[in-house]
mmCIF file of C-alpha atoms and ligand atoms in Angstrom:
data_model
loop_
_atom_site.group_PDB
_atom_site.id
_atom_site.type_symbol
_atom_site.label_atom_id
_atom_site.label_comp_id
_atom_site.label_asym_id
_atom_site.label_seq_id
_atom_site.Cartn_x
_atom_site.Cartn_y
_atom_site.Cartn_z
ATOM 1 C CA MET L 1 -7.695 52.888 21.886
ATOM 2 C CA SER L 2 -8.376 50.388 19.069
ATOM 3 C CA ASN L 3 -4.703 50.333 17.885
ATOM 4 C CA THR L 4 -3.618 49.725 21.465
ATOM 5 C CA ILE L 5 -6.097 46.715 21.696
ATOM 6 C CA ARG L 6 -4.739 45.403 18.365
ATOM 7 C CA GLU L 7 -1.154 45.701 19.568
ATOM 8 C CA GLN L 8 -1.986 44.060 22.821
ATOM 9 C CA ILE L 9 -3.604 41.143 21.141
ATOM 10 C CA SER L 10 -0.610 40.750 18.733
ATOM 11 C CA LEU L 11 1.671 40.828 21.718
ATOM 12 C CA LYS L 12 -0.421 38.194 23.605
ATOM 13 C CA CYS L 13 -0.268 35.994 20.531
ATOM 14 C CA ALA L 14 3.527 36.409 20.298
ATOM 15 C CA GLU L 15 3.896 35.512 23.993
ATOM 16 C CA GLN L 16 1.837 32.361 23.410
ATOM 17 C CA ASP L 17 3.883 31.386 20.316
ATOM 18 C CA ILE L 18 0.949 31.873 17.991
ATOM 19 C CA PRO L 19 2.562 32.797 14.650
ATOM 20 C CA LEU L 20 -0.543 33.833 12.693
ATOM 21 C CA VAL L 21 -3.115 36.499 13.821
ATOM 22 C CA GLY L 22 -5.469 38.506 11.771
ATOM 23 C CA PHE L 23 -8.425 40.781 12.155
ATOM 24 C CA ALA L 24 -11.667 41.028 10.168
ATOM 25 C CA SER L 25 -14.573 43.478 10.657
ATOM 26 C CA ALA L 26 -17.814 41.508 11.337
ATOM 27 C CA LYS L 27 -19.410 43.582 8.594
ATOM 28 C CA SER L 28 -17.033 42.233 5.892
ATOM 29 C CA TRP L 29 -19.126 39.056 5.804
ATOM 30 C CA ASP L 30 -21.956 41.138 4.235
ATOM 31 C CA THR L 31 -20.023 41.810 1.035
ATOM 32 C CA PRO L 32 -19.833 38.419 -0.853
ATOM 33 C CA LEU L 33 -16.317 37.919 -2.378
ATOM 34 C CA PHE L 34 -17.308 34.782 -4.337
ATOM 35 C CA ASP L 35 -20.422 32.721 -5.106
ATOM 36 C CA PRO L 36 -21.819 30.863 -3.206
ATOM 37 C CA TRP L 37 -20.755 33.018 -0.304
ATOM 38 C CA VAL L 38 -21.123 32.195 3.388
ATOM 39 C CA PRO L 39 -24.808 31.630 4.109
ATOM 40 C CA SER L 40 -26.239 34.416 6.257
ATOM 41 C CA GLN L 41 -26.966 32.421 9.338
ATOM 42 C CA PHE L 42 -23.232 31.363 9.459
ATOM 43 C CA ARG L 43 -21.996 34.946 9.631
ATOM 44 C CA PRO L 44 -20.618 36.479 12.894
ATOM 45 C CA LEU L 45 -23.378 39.044 13.380
ATOM 46 C CA ALA L 46 -25.961 36.332 12.998
ATOM 47 C CA ILE L 47 -24.165 34.133 15.549
ATOM 48 C CA TRP L 48 -23.394 36.960 18.102
ATOM 49 C CA PRO L 49 -25.103 40.273 17.309
ATOM 50 C CA GLU L 50 -22.719 42.253 19.531
ATOM 51 C CA VAL L 51 -19.594 41.268 17.518
ATOM 52 C CA LYS L 52 -17.591 44.167 15.748
ATOM 53 C CA THR L 53 -14.276 42.368 14.973
ATOM 54 C CA VAL L 54 -13.387 38.695 14.451
ATOM 55 C CA ILE L 55 -9.783 37.910 15.578
ATOM 56 C CA VAL L 56 -8.417 34.788 13.852
ATOM 57 C CA ILE L 57 -5.419 32.884 15.120
ATOM 58 C CA GLY L 58 -3.470 30.127 13.399
ATOM 59 C CA ILE L 59 -1.114 27.443 14.710
ATOM 60 C CA PRO L 60 0.865 25.169 12.254
ATOM 61 C CA VAL L 61 0.962 21.432 12.021
ATOM 62 C CA SER L 62 4.656 20.467 11.491
ATOM 63 C CA LEU L 63 5.345 19.204 8.064
ATOM 64 C CA PRO L 64 7.582 16.179 9.101
ATOM 65 C CA VAL L 65 4.631 14.930 11.231
ATOM 66 C CA VAL L 66 2.068 15.480 8.533
ATOM 67 C CA GLU L 67 4.351 13.454 6.205
ATOM 68 C CA THR L 68 3.713 10.302 8.397
ATOM 69 C CA ALA L 69 -0.113 10.692 7.967
ATOM 70 C CA PRO L 70 -2.291 8.853 8.429
ATOM 71 C CA SER L 71 -0.524 7.997 11.687
ATOM 72 C CA ILE L 72 -0.815 8.121 15.407
ATOM 73 C CA TRP L 73 1.740 10.909 15.373
ATOM 74 C CA TYR L 74 -0.332 13.209 13.210
ATOM 75 C CA HIS L 75 -3.397 12.145 15.262
ATOM 76 C CA GLU L 76 -1.698 13.290 18.462
ATOM 77 C CA LEU L 77 -0.340 16.594 16.967
ATOM 78 C CA TYR L 78 -3.838 17.381 15.561
ATOM 79 C CA ARG L 79 -5.340 16.919 19.032
ATOM 80 C CA THR L 80 -2.603 18.943 20.725
ATOM 81 C CA VAL L 81 -2.825 21.869 18.279
ATOM 82 C CA ASN L 82 -6.616 21.730 18.623
ATOM 83 C CA THR L 83 -6.288 21.971 22.444
ATOM 84 C CA LEU L 84 -3.862 24.868 22.105
ATOM 85 C CA LEU L 85 -6.117 26.748 19.714
ATOM 86 C CA ASP L 86 -9.144 26.464 21.951
ATOM 87 C CA SER L 87 -7.360 27.273 25.135
ATOM 88 C CA ASN L 88 -5.300 30.277 23.600
ATOM 89 C CA ALA L 89 -8.494 31.627 22.025
ATOM 90 C CA LEU L 90 -10.282 31.347 25.432
ATOM 91 C CA ARG L 91 -7.342 33.130 27.123
ATOM 92 C CA ILE L 92 -7.546 35.923 24.544
ATOM 93 C CA SER L 93 -11.321 36.388 25.152
ATOM 94 C CA THR L 94 -10.768 36.161 28.933
ATOM 95 C CA PHE L 95 -8.019 38.884 28.665
ATOM 96 C CA LEU L 96 -10.381 41.174 26.634
ATOM 97 C CA ASN L 97 -13.239 40.612 29.116
ATOM 98 C CA ALA L 98 -11.055 41.585 31.989
ATOM 99 C CA GLN L 99 -10.499 44.921 30.238
ATOM 100 C CA GLY L 100 -14.276 45.438 29.964
ATOM 101 C CA ILE L 101 -14.418 44.424 26.217
ATOM 102 C CA SER L 102 -16.968 41.786 25.922
ATOM 103 C CA SER L 103 -15.577 38.850 23.800
ATOM 104 C CA VAL L 104 -16.244 35.133 23.192
ATOM 105 C CA TYR L 105 -14.165 32.416 21.713
ATOM 106 C CA ILE L 106 -15.441 29.998 19.034
ATOM 107 C CA PRO L 107 -14.300 26.314 19.247
ATOM 108 C CA ARG L 108 -11.764 25.406 16.438
ATOM 109 C CA ASP L 109 -14.186 22.722 14.999
ATOM 110 C CA GLY L 110 -17.533 22.629 16.656
ATOM 111 C CA TYR L 111 -19.231 19.457 15.407
ATOM 112 C CA GLY L 112 -19.084 16.852 18.186
ATOM 113 C CA SER L 113 -17.966 13.726 16.497
ATOM 114 C CA ILE L 114 -17.247 12.258 13.112
ATOM 115 C CA VAL L 115 -20.434 10.317 13.246
ATOM 116 C CA VAL L 116 -22.377 13.598 13.548
ATOM 117 C CA LEU L 117 -20.237 15.084 10.766
ATOM 118 C CA LYS L 118 -21.091 12.340 8.281
ATOM 119 C CA GLU L 119 -24.793 13.212 8.660
ATOM 120 C CA LYS L 120 -24.166 17.029 8.625
ATOM 121 C CA PRO L 121 -20.657 17.892 7.454
ATOM 122 C CA VAL L 122 -20.775 21.564 8.373
ATOM 123 C CA ALA L 123 -20.023 23.542 11.611
ATOM 124 C CA PHE L 124 -21.906 26.657 12.771
ATOM 125 C CA PHE L 125 -19.005 28.957 11.754
ATOM 126 C CA SER L 126 -16.297 28.705 9.164
ATOM 127 C CA HIS L 127 -12.770 29.632 10.304
ATOM 128 C CA ARG L 128 -11.470 29.243 6.802
ATOM 129 C CA HIS L 129 -13.566 32.117 5.659
ATOM 130 C CA ALA L 130 -12.699 34.122 8.746
ATOM 131 C CA ALA L 131 -9.008 33.616 8.100
ATOM 132 C CA TYR L 132 -9.521 34.609 4.469
ATOM 133 C CA LEU L 133 -11.243 37.875 5.412
ATOM 134 C CA ALA L 134 -8.620 38.541 8.023
ATOM 135 C CA GLY L 135 -6.070 38.520 5.240
ATOM 136 C CA LEU L 136 -4.199 35.382 6.302
ATOM 137 C CA GLY L 137 -4.328 33.487 3.011
ATOM 138 C CA THR L 138 -6.249 32.372 -0.084
ATOM 139 C CA PHE L 139 -8.283 29.236 -0.928
ATOM 140 C CA GLY L 140 -6.619 26.365 -2.745
ATOM 141 C CA LEU L 141 -7.933 23.558 -4.989
ATOM 142 C CA ASN L 142 -7.799 21.334 -1.809
ATOM 143 C CA ASN L 143 -10.432 23.639 -0.301
ATOM 144 C CA MET L 144 -8.053 24.736 2.455
ATOM 145 C CA LEU L 145 -6.916 28.252 3.177
ATOM 146 C CA LEU L 146 -3.232 28.400 1.948
ATOM 147 C CA THR L 147 -0.935 30.748 3.841
ATOM 148 C CA PRO L 148 2.441 32.036 2.718
ATOM 149 C CA GLN L 149 4.064 30.732 5.920
ATOM 150 C CA PHE L 150 2.586 27.178 6.131
ATOM 151 C CA GLY L 151 0.583 26.604 2.959
ATOM 152 C CA PRO L 152 -2.405 24.618 4.150
ATOM 153 C CA ARG L 153 -0.584 23.122 7.152
ATOM 154 C CA VAL L 154 -2.113 25.503 9.720
ATOM 155 C CA ARG L 155 -5.340 25.250 11.802
ATOM 156 C CA PHE L 156 -7.409 28.178 12.775
ATOM 157 C CA THR L 157 -9.818 29.411 15.384
ATOM 158 C CA SER L 158 -11.560 32.772 16.016
ATOM 159 C CA ILE L 159 -12.428 35.138 18.727
ATOM 160 C CA PHE L 160 -15.498 37.418 18.507
ATOM 161 C CA THR L 161 -14.980 40.831 20.167
ATOM 162 C CA SER L 162 -17.203 43.845 20.652
ATOM 163 C CA SER L 163 -14.230 46.113 20.132
ATOM 164 C CA GLU L 164 -13.968 47.942 16.734
ATOM 165 C CA ILE L 165 -10.400 46.940 15.829
ATOM 166 C CA GLY L 166 -10.519 47.260 12.001
ATOM 167 C CA SER L 167 -9.922 44.819 9.242
ATOM 168 C CA ASP L 168 -6.683 43.469 7.657
ATOM 169 C CA LEU L 169 -6.675 43.502 3.815
ATOM 170 C CA VAL L 170 -7.847 40.377 2.027
ATOM 171 C CA MET L 171 -4.885 38.842 0.180
ATOM 172 C CA GLN L 172 -5.163 39.509 -3.462
ATOM 173 C CA ASP L 173 -2.797 37.127 -5.169
ATOM 174 C CA ASP L 174 -3.758 33.417 -5.312
ATOM 175 C CA LEU L 175 -1.293 31.284 -3.467
ATOM 176 C CA CYS L 176 -2.512 28.083 -5.164
ATOM 177 C CA ILE L 177 -0.464 27.229 -8.232
ATOM 178 C CA LYS L 178 -3.146 24.715 -9.449
ATOM 179 C CA CYS L 179 -0.616 21.839 -9.603
ATOM 180 C CA LYS L 180 -3.409 19.451 -8.691
ATOM 181 C CA ARG L 181 -1.171 17.358 -6.413
ATOM 182 C CA CYS L 182 -3.902 17.509 -3.822
ATOM 183 C CA VAL L 183 -6.489 16.163 -6.338
ATOM 184 C CA ASP L 184 -4.260 13.296 -7.406
ATOM 185 C CA VAL L 185 -3.184 12.217 -3.889
ATOM 186 C CA CYS L 186 -6.675 11.948 -2.478
ATOM 187 C CA PRO L 187 -7.329 8.162 -1.970
ATOM 188 C CA VAL L 188 -11.093 8.601 -2.226
ATOM 189 C CA LYS L 189 -11.241 11.122 -5.012
ATOM 190 C CA ALA L 190 -12.887 13.694 -2.773
ATOM 191 C CA ILE L 191 -11.406 16.755 -4.361
ATOM 192 C CA PRO L 192 -12.881 17.488 -7.841
ATOM 193 C CA GLY L 193 -10.051 19.982 -8.751
ATOM 194 C CA GLY L 194 -12.347 22.392 -10.610
ATOM 195 C CA ASP L 195 -12.986 26.024 -10.057
ATOM 196 C CA TYR L 196 -15.259 27.060 -7.177
ATOM 197 C CA PRO L 197 -18.000 26.017 -6.545
ATOM 198 C CA ASP L 198 -17.512 22.915 -8.792
ATOM 199 C CA GLY L 199 -14.354 22.203 -6.849
ATOM 200 C CA ILE L 200 -16.039 21.842 -3.428
ATOM 201 C CA THR L 201 -14.743 18.738 -1.562
ATOM 202 C CA ASN L 202 -16.970 15.732 -1.455
ATOM 203 C CA LYS L 203 -17.390 16.046 2.293
ATOM 204 C CA ILE L 204 -19.061 12.709 2.849
ATOM 205 C CA ALA L 205 -16.351 10.827 0.974
ATOM 206 C CA CYS L 206 -13.544 12.569 2.989
ATOM 207 C CA ALA L 207 -15.440 12.197 6.351
ATOM 208 C CA THR L 208 -16.157 8.496 5.686
ATOM 209 C CA ARG L 209 -12.442 7.995 5.240
ATOM 210 C CA SER L 210 -11.792 9.925 8.373
ATOM 211 C CA GLU L 211 -14.252 7.763 10.348
ATOM 212 C CA ALA L 212 -12.500 4.615 9.276
ATOM 213 C CA LEU L 213 -9.026 6.052 10.251
ATOM 214 C CA LEU L 214 -10.436 7.276 13.649
ATOM 215 C CA LYS L 215 -11.299 3.582 14.528
ATOM 216 C CA ARG L 216 -7.563 2.942 14.230
ATOM 217 C CA PHE L 217 -6.563 6.269 16.114
ATOM 218 C CA ILE L 218 -4.885 7.533 12.947
ATOM 219 C CA SER L 219 -7.289 10.123 11.793
ATOM 220 C CA PRO L 220 -7.402 12.640 10.181
ATOM 221 C CA CYS L 221 -6.132 11.842 6.678
ATOM 222 C CA GLY L 222 -4.341 15.104 5.762
ATOM 223 C CA LEU L 223 -2.671 13.790 2.502
ATOM 224 C CA CYS L 224 -3.992 16.826 0.549
ATOM 225 C CA ILE L 225 -2.191 19.151 2.917
ATOM 226 C CA LYS L 226 0.988 17.133 3.024
ATOM 227 C CA VAL L 227 1.641 17.372 -0.738
ATOM 228 C CA CYS L 228 0.875 21.106 -1.236
ATOM 229 C CA PRO L 229 4.044 22.808 -2.461
ATOM 230 C CA VAL L 230 3.029 26.208 -0.988
ATOM 231 C CA GLY L 231 4.427 27.438 2.314
ATOM 232 C CA ASP L 232 7.758 28.668 3.824
ATOM 233 C CA ASP L 233 7.693 25.620 6.130
ATOM 234 C CA ARG L 234 8.992 23.627 3.069
ATOM 235 C CA ALA L 235 12.194 25.538 3.197
ATOM 236 C CA LEU L 236 12.531 25.281 6.990
ATOM 237 C CA PHE L 237 12.254 21.512 6.857
ATOM 238 C CA HIS L 238 14.264 21.136 3.570
ATOM 239 C CA ARG L 239 11.259 19.836 1.644
ATOM 240 C CA LYS L 240 11.333 21.955 -1.619
ATOM 241 C CA ASP L 241 11.892 18.782 -3.666
ATOM 242 C CA LEU L 242 8.543 16.995 -3.788
ATOM 243 C CA ARG L 243 9.987 13.914 -5.340
ATOM 244 C CA ILE L 244 10.389 12.846 -1.754
ATOM 245 C CA TYR L 245 6.826 11.627 -1.874
ATOM 246 C CA ASP L 246 7.485 9.260 -4.750
ATOM 247 C CA GLU L 247 7.898 5.882 -3.072
ATOM 248 C CA ASP L 248 10.023 4.576 -5.923
ATOM 249 C CA LYS L 249 12.666 7.353 -5.570
ATOM 250 C CA LYS L 250 15.623 5.389 -3.958
ATOM 251 C CA GLU L 251 17.467 8.510 -2.834
ATOM 252 C CA PHE L 252 14.656 9.134 -0.272
ATOM 253 C CA SER L 253 14.382 5.582 1.000
ATOM 254 C CA SER L 254 15.513 6.456 4.501
ATOM 255 C CA PHE L 255 12.444 8.765 4.793
ATOM 256 C CA HIS L 256 10.183 6.201 3.303
ATOM 257 C CA ALA L 257 11.448 3.609 5.886
ATOM 258 C CA ALA L 258 10.881 6.144 8.664
ATOM 259 C CA TRP L 259 7.232 6.880 7.604
ATOM 260 C CA LYS L 260 6.581 3.107 7.305
ATOM 261 C CA HIS L 261 7.811 2.537 10.710
ATOM 262 C CA VAL L 262 5.580 5.241 12.302
ATOM 263 C CA ARG L 263 2.603 4.207 10.228
ATOM 264 C CA SER L 264 2.755 0.635 11.670
ATOM 265 C CA TYR L 265 1.721 1.956 15.042
ATOM 266 C CA GLY L 266 -1.501 3.229 16.590
ATOM 267 C CA GLY L 267 -3.952 0.941 14.815
ATOM 268 C CA ARG L 268 -4.530 -2.169 12.772
HETATM 269 C C1 B12 X 301 -16.764 20.043 8.583
HETATM 270 C C2 B12 X 301 -15.321 20.097 8.397
HETATM 271 C C3 B12 X 301 -14.668 19.132 7.694
HETATM 272 C C4 B12 X 301 -15.449 18.027 6.924
HETATM 273 C C5 B12 X 301 -15.903 18.697 5.655
HETATM 274 C C6 B12 X 301 -14.798 19.397 4.838
HETATM 275 C C7 B12 X 301 -15.028 20.628 4.077
HETATM 276 N N1 B12 X 301 -14.466 20.827 2.962
HETATM 277 O O1 B12 X 301 -15.783 21.528 4.530
HETATM 278 C C8 B12 X 301 -14.375 16.947 6.697
HETATM 279 C C9 B12 X 301 -14.398 15.892 7.853
HETATM 280 C C10 B12 X 301 -14.512 16.207 5.447
HETATM 281 C C11 B12 X 301 -13.153 17.748 6.867
HETATM 282 C C12 B12 X 301 -11.964 17.356 6.334
HETATM 283 C C13 B12 X 301 -10.773 18.088 6.444
HETATM 284 N N2 B12 X 301 -10.574 19.221 7.184
HETATM 285 CO CO1 B12 X 301 -11.966 20.129 8.117
HETATM 286 N N3 B12 X 301 -13.291 21.095 8.961
HETATM 287 C C14 B12 X 301 -14.528 21.096 9.051
HETATM 288 C C15 B12 X 301 -15.026 22.226 9.968
HETATM 289 C C16 B12 X 301 -15.397 21.648 11.321
HETATM 290 C C17 B12 X 301 -16.311 22.982 9.524
HETATM 291 C C18 B12 X 301 -16.319 23.557 8.066
HETATM 292 C C19 B12 X 301 -17.651 24.248 7.880
HETATM 293 O O2 B12 X 301 -18.627 23.480 8.032
HETATM 294 N N4 B12 X 301 -17.719 25.437 7.648
HETATM 295 C C20 B12 X 301 -19.002 26.199 7.683
HETATM 296 C C21 B12 X 301 -19.685 26.185 6.312
HETATM 297 C C22 B12 X 301 -20.713 27.309 6.165
HETATM 298 O O3 B12 X 301 -18.670 26.601 5.372
HETATM 299 P P1 B12 X 301 -18.204 25.788 4.199
HETATM 300 O O4 B12 X 301 -18.440 24.347 4.433
HETATM 301 O O5 B12 X 301 -16.890 26.171 3.840
HETATM 302 O O6 B12 X 301 -19.261 26.233 3.152
HETATM 303 C C23 B12 X 301 -19.002 26.812 1.928
HETATM 304 C C24 B12 X 301 -19.561 26.119 0.696
HETATM 305 O O7 B12 X 301 -19.562 24.687 0.873
HETATM 306 C C25 B12 X 301 -20.884 26.819 0.522
HETATM 307 N N5 B12 X 301 -22.059 26.215 1.342
HETATM 308 C C26 B12 X 301 -22.062 25.551 2.410
HETATM 309 N N6 B12 X 301 -23.329 25.265 2.791
HETATM 310 C C27 B12 X 301 -24.129 26.121 1.930
HETATM 311 C C28 B12 X 301 -25.478 26.309 1.902
HETATM 312 C C29 B12 X 301 -25.952 27.065 0.925
HETATM 313 C C30 B12 X 301 -27.444 27.382 0.955
HETATM 314 C C31 B12 X 301 -25.203 27.834 0.042
HETATM 315 C C32 B12 X 301 -25.686 28.632 -1.036
HETATM 316 C C33 B12 X 301 -23.830 27.472 0.089
HETATM 317 C C34 B12 X 301 -23.296 26.681 1.031
HETATM 318 O O8 B12 X 301 -20.687 27.999 0.967
HETATM 319 C C35 B12 X 301 -19.845 28.061 2.009
HETATM 320 C C36 B12 X 301 -19.067 29.354 1.874
HETATM 321 O O9 B12 X 301 -18.382 29.405 0.697
HETATM 322 C C37 B12 X 301 -13.861 23.168 9.978
HETATM 323 C C38 B12 X 301 -13.647 24.047 11.308
HETATM 324 C C39 B12 X 301 -14.592 25.182 11.266
HETATM 325 N N7 B12 X 301 -15.525 25.264 12.212
HETATM 326 O O10 B12 X 301 -14.412 26.043 10.416
HETATM 327 C C40 B12 X 301 -12.622 22.256 9.664
HETATM 328 C C41 B12 X 301 -11.518 22.804 8.821
HETATM 329 C C42 B12 X 301 -12.114 23.350 7.611
HETATM 330 N N8 B12 X 301 -10.842 21.477 8.461
HETATM 331 C C43 B12 X 301 -9.518 21.643 8.370
HETATM 332 C C44 B12 X 301 -8.748 20.651 7.784
HETATM 333 C C45 B12 X 301 -7.235 20.889 7.912
HETATM 334 C C46 B12 X 301 -9.206 19.401 7.234
HETATM 335 C C47 B12 X 301 -8.437 18.320 6.588
HETATM 336 C C48 B12 X 301 -7.195 18.602 5.880
HETATM 337 C C49 B12 X 301 -8.165 17.140 7.685
HETATM 338 C C50 B12 X 301 -6.961 17.394 8.483
HETATM 339 N N9 B12 X 301 -7.214 18.056 9.630
HETATM 340 O O11 B12 X 301 -5.903 16.927 8.261
HETATM 341 C C51 B12 X 301 -9.529 17.678 5.702
HETATM 342 C C52 B12 X 301 -9.493 18.298 4.253
HETATM 343 C C53 B12 X 301 -10.685 18.047 3.464
HETATM 344 C C54 B12 X 301 -10.807 18.895 2.216
HETATM 345 N N10 B12 X 301 -9.860 18.813 1.337
HETATM 346 O O12 B12 X 301 -11.783 19.555 2.044
HETATM 347 C C55 B12 X 301 -9.126 22.994 8.797
HETATM 348 C C56 B12 X 301 -8.652 23.850 7.577
HETATM 349 C C57 B12 X 301 -7.455 24.609 7.910
HETATM 350 C C58 B12 X 301 -6.958 25.485 6.629
HETATM 351 N N11 B12 X 301 -5.752 25.772 6.557
HETATM 352 O O13 B12 X 301 -7.776 25.762 5.764
HETATM 353 C C59 B12 X 301 -10.388 23.606 9.464
HETATM 354 C C60 B12 X 301 -10.659 25.120 9.296
HETATM 355 C C61 B12 X 301 -10.222 23.215 11.003
HETATM 356 C C62 B12 X 301 -9.461 24.308 11.830
HETATM 357 N N12 B12 X 301 -10.007 24.626 12.920
HETATM 358 O O14 B12 X 301 -8.416 24.734 11.340
HETATM 359 N N13 B12 X 301 -13.379 18.919 7.543
HETATM 360 S S1 SF4 X 302 -8.125 14.710 3.845
HETATM 361 FE FE1 SF4 X 302 -7.665 12.760 2.663
HETATM 362 S S2 SF4 X 302 -9.698 11.938 2.025
HETATM 363 FE FE2 SF4 X 302 -9.937 14.106 2.696
HETATM 364 S S3 SF4 X 302 -9.833 15.242 0.903
HETATM 365 FE FE3 SF4 X 302 -7.785 15.315 1.780
HETATM 366 S S4 SF4 X 302 -6.742 13.555 0.737
HETATM 367 FE FE4 SF4 X 302 -8.860 13.341 0.422
HETATM 368 S S1 SF4 X 303 -1.519 21.019 -4.010
HETATM 369 FE FE1 SF4 X 303 -1.344 22.445 -5.784
HETATM 370 S S2 SF4 X 303 -3.408 22.557 -6.522
HETATM 371 FE FE2 SF4 X 303 -3.569 21.759 -4.435
HETATM 372 S S3 SF4 X 303 -3.936 23.532 -3.158
HETATM 373 FE FE3 SF4 X 303 -1.710 23.194 -3.181
HETATM 374 S S4 SF4 X 303 -0.947 24.424 -4.837
HETATM 375 FE FE4 SF4 X 303 -3.134 24.278 -5.058
#
């Protein structure tokens, strides 16, 4: 029965072109894997006591679009991926409910607005930790969950289900190569670059930048996910050579001109 449900969910995701899906037992939050760990009130069982398994789905943001960030193009992609995440997660929970398996979806962000986030830069549930426990990737110095397929260029959401589906294995090998490109590129020095927890992002600095960009319809910033060398998407888009991001490298001037053009739209 449980295997069948797992297979059916994986098939549903494939049908909806969702490339990443993983499963984590709700109980796995109760075994801290690093310190500080997810505070108890943020754990699935504290949020919905019936939950047995957390299903995590991931949809990528395309690298060539992220390369134009901050831009109206990335702003629109971000909004579209968010809508897809929410609607697909809702569809999966609806599908499970129709089979008599009570399930609920969690919104991909869940904070309301950037103004709210500046005062309280946390949401009631962390999808990064869910994706980590579901074996989809490991944390990088940029505080994002890096995946083998897309590095940090993937967004997540979760579905809580009362079905006992089992857990995928947490990924053991660190994907982050500690190159510190993310640290150096951040325009507001929000990423300390140290080990966890010293390396936790200065959330207010990052959110304040995001708020300024939103006024011009070109949020979020996303530079720290653009430059990360991890992810198979770099091969797909022929972006293994990271010198492309050095504005003084003349051989990449056609890319620089394209990015400049896109960046000149969508705001002042
Ligand atoms: C709030 C938020 C922000 C804030 C704060 C960023 C941050 N580092 O948390 C701002 C606006 C700055 C932001 C920016 C960005 N974000 Co954001 N953000 C979120 C959001 C909505 C909530 C995160 C959260 O609050 N989690 C809950 C708390 C409990 O977990 P936590 O913050 O990780 O807390 C840990 C520690 O800080 C500590 N802790 C926290 N509180 C406490 C309290 C106590 C008592 C203790 C002991 C410990 C402790 O322990 C926790 C566990 O280790 C999530 C979506 C979601 N709901 O998960 C997206 C999310 C994390 N963001 C995402 C992204 C991509 C970004 C950006 C790159 C922007 C962009 N979209 O291009 C930047 C990157 C910033 C960076 N380098 O960190 C993605 C990450 C995808 C990935 N592959 O990992 C997410 C998951 C959105 C999504 N649905 O995919 N974000
Ligand atoms: S999103 Fe931009 S401002 Fe925020 S941490 Fe990353 S590079 Fe810095
Ligand atoms: S840019 Fe380098 S240091 Fe930053 S998360 Fe990616 S691999 Fe790690």
